[in-house]
Coordinates of N, CA and C in Angstrom, one line a residue:
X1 N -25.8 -76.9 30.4 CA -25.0 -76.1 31.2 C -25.8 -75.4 32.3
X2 N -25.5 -75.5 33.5 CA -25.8 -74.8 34.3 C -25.7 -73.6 34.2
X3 N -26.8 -72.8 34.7 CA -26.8 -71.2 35.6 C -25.3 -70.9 36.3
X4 N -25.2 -71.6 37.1 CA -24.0 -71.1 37.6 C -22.8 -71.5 36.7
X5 N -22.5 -72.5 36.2 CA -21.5 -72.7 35.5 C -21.4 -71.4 34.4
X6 N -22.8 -71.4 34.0 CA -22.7 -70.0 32.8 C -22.4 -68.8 33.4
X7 N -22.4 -68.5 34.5 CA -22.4 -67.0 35.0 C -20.4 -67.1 35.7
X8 N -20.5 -68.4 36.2 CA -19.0 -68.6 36.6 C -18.2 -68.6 35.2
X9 N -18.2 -68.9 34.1 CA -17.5 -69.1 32.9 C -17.9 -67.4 32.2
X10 N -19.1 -67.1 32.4 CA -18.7 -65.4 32.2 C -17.7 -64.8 32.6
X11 N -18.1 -65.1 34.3 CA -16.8 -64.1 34.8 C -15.4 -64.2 34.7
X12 N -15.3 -65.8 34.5 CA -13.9 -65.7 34.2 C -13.2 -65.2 32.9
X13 N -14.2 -65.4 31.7 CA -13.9 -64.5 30.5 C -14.0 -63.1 30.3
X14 N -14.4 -62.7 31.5 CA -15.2 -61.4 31.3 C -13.1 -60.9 32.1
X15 N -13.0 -61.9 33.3 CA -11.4 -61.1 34.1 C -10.8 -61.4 32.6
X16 N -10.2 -62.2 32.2 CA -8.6 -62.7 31.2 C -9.4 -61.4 30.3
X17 N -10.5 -61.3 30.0 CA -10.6 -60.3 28.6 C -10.3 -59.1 29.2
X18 N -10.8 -58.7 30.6 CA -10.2 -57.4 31.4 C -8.4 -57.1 30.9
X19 N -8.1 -58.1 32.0 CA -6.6 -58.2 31.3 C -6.0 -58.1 30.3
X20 N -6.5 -58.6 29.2 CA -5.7 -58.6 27.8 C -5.8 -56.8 27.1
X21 N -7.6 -56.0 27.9 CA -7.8 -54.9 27.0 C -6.9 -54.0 28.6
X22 N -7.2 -54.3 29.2 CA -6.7 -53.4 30.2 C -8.0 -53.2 31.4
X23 N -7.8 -51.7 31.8 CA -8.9 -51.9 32.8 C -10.6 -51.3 31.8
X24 N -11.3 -51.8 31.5 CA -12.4 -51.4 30.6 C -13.3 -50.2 30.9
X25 N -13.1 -50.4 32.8 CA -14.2 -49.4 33.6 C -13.7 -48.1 33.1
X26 N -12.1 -47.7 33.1 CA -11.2 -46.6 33.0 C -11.7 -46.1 31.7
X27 N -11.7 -46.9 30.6 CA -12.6 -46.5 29.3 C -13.8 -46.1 29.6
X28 N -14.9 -46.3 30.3 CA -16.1 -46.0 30.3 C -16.5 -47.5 29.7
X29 N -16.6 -48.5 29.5 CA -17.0 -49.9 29.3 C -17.0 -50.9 30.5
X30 N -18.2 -51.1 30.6 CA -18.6 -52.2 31.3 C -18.4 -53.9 30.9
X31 N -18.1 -54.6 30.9 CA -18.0 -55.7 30.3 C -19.0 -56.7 30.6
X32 N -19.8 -56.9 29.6 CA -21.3 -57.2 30.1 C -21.5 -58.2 29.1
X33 N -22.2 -59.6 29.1 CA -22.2 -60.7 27.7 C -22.3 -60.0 26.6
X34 N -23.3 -58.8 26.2 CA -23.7 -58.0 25.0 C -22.4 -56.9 24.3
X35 N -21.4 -57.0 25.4 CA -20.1 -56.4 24.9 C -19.8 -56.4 23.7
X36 N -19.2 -56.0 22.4 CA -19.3 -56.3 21.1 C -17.9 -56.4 21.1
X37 N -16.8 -57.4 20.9 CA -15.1 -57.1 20.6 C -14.3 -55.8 19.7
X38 N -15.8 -55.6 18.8 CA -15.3 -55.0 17.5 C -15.9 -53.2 17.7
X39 N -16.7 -53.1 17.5 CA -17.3 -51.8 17.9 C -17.2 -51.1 19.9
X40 N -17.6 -52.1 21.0 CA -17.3 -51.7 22.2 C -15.7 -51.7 22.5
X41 N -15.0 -52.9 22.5 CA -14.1 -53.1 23.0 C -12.9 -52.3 22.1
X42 N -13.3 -52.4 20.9 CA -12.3 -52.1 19.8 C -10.8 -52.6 19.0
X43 N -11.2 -54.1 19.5 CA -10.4 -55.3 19.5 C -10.2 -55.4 17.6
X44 N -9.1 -56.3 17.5 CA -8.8 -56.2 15.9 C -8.7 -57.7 15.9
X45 N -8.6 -58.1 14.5 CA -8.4 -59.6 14.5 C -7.4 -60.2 15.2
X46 N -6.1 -59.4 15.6 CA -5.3 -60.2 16.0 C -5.6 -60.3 17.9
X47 N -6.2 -59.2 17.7 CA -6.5 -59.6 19.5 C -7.0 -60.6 19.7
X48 N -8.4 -60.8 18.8 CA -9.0 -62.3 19.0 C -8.3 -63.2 19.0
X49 N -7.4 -63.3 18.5 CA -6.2 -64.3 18.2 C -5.2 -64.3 19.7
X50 N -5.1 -63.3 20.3 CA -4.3 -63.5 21.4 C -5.2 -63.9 22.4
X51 N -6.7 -63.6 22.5 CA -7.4 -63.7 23.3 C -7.9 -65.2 23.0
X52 N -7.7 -65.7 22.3 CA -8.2 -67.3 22.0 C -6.7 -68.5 22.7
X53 N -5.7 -67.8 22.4 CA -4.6 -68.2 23.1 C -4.7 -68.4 24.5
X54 N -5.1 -67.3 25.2 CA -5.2 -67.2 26.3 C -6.3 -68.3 27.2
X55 N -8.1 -68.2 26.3 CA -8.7 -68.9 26.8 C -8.0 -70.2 27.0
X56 N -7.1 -70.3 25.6 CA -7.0 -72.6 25.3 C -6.2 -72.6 26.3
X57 N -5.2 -71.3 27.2 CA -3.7 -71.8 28.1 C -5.0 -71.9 29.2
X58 N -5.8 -71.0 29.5 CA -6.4 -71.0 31.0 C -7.5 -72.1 30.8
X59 N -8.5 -72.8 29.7 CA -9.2 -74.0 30.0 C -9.0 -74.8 29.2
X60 N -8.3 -75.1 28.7 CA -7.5 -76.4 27.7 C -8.0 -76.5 26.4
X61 N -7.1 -77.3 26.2 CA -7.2 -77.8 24.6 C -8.6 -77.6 23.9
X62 N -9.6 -78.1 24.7 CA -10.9 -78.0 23.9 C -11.6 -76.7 23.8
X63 N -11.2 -75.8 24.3 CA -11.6 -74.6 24.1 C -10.5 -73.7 23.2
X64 N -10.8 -74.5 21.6 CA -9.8 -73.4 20.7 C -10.8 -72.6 20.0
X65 N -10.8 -71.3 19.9 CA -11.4 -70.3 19.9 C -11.3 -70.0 18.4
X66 N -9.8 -69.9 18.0 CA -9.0 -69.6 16.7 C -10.3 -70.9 15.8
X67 N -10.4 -72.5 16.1 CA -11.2 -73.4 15.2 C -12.5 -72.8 15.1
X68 N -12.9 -72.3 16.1 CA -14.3 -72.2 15.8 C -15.0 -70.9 15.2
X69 N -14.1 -69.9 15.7 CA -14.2 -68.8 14.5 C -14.0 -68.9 13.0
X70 N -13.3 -69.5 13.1 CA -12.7 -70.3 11.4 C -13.8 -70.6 11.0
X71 N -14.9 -71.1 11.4 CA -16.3 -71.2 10.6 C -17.1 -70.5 11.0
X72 N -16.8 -69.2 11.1 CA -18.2 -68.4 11.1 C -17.9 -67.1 9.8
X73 N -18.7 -66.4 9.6 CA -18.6 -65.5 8.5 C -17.8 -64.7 9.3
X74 N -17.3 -63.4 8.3 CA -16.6 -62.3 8.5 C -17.7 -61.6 9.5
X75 N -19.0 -61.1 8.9 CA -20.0 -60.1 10.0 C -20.3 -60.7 11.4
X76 N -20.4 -62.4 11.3 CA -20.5 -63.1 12.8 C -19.3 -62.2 13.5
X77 N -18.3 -62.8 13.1 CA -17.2 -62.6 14.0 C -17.1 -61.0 14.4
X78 N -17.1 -60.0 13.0 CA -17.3 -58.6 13.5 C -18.3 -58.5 14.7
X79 N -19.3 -58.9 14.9 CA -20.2 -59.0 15.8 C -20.7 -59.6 16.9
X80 N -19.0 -60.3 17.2 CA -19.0 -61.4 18.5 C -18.9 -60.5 19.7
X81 N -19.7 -61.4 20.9 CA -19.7 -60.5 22.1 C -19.3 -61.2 22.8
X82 N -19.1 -60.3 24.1 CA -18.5 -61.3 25.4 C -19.4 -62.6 26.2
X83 N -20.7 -62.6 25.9 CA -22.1 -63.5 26.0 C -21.5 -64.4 25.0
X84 N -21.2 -64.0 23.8 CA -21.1 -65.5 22.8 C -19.7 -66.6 23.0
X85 N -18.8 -65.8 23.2 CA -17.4 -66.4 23.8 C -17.8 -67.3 25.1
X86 N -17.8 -66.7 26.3 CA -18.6 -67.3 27.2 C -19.6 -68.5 27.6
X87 N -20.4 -68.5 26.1 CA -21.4 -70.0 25.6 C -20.1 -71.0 25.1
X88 N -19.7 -70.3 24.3 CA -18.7 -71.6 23.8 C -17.4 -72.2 24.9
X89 N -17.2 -71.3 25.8 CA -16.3 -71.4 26.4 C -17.2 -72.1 27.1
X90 N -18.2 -72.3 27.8 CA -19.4 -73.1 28.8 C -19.8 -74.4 28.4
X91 N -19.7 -74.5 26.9 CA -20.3 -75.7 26.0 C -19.2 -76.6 26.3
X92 N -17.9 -76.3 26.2 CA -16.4 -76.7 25.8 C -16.0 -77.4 27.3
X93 N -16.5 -76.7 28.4 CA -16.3 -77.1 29.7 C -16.9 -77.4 30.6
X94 N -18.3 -77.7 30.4 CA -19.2 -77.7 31.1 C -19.3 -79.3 31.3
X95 N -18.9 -79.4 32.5 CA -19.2 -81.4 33.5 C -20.1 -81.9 32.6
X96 N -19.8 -83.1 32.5 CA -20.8 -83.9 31.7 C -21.3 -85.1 32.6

């Protein structure tokens, strides 16, 4: 993956995640790769759940969010950031 692909695939998870929590700045949250869903954002399981929805409608099928969480532990996922979403979302889409 490229530099730019990875910083262009940030920002576009970094807007849909703007959207889904609202405006973040208005909270005092920056939305930055090291963002934490669970402690910064204060997202619950099911947001992830809407927010994986969202990625698969805006970059397709291969980016299902809901499968790949499915294998990771409970503490991973408490501890997913907006940097780790963004890798997967870059790996899933990134030109071959």
């Amino acid at each position: 993956m490229t530099i730019d692909h990875a910083s262009a695939t940030f920002d576009v998870v970094a807007e849909l995640l703007a959207e889904l929590v609202g405006d973040a700045e208005v909270l005092g949250i920056e939305i930055t790769p090291d963002t934490t869903f669970h402690e910064d954002l204060q997202l619950e399981s099911i947001d992830l759940v809407t927010f994986a929805s969202i990625l698969s409608e805006h970059f397709g099928a291969d980016v299902n969010l809901a499968e790949h969480l499915a294998e990771k532990d409970l503490d991973d996922v408490i501890g997913l950031t907006v940097g780790d979403i963004a890798r997967f979302v870059g790996e899933r889409t990134c030109p071959r």
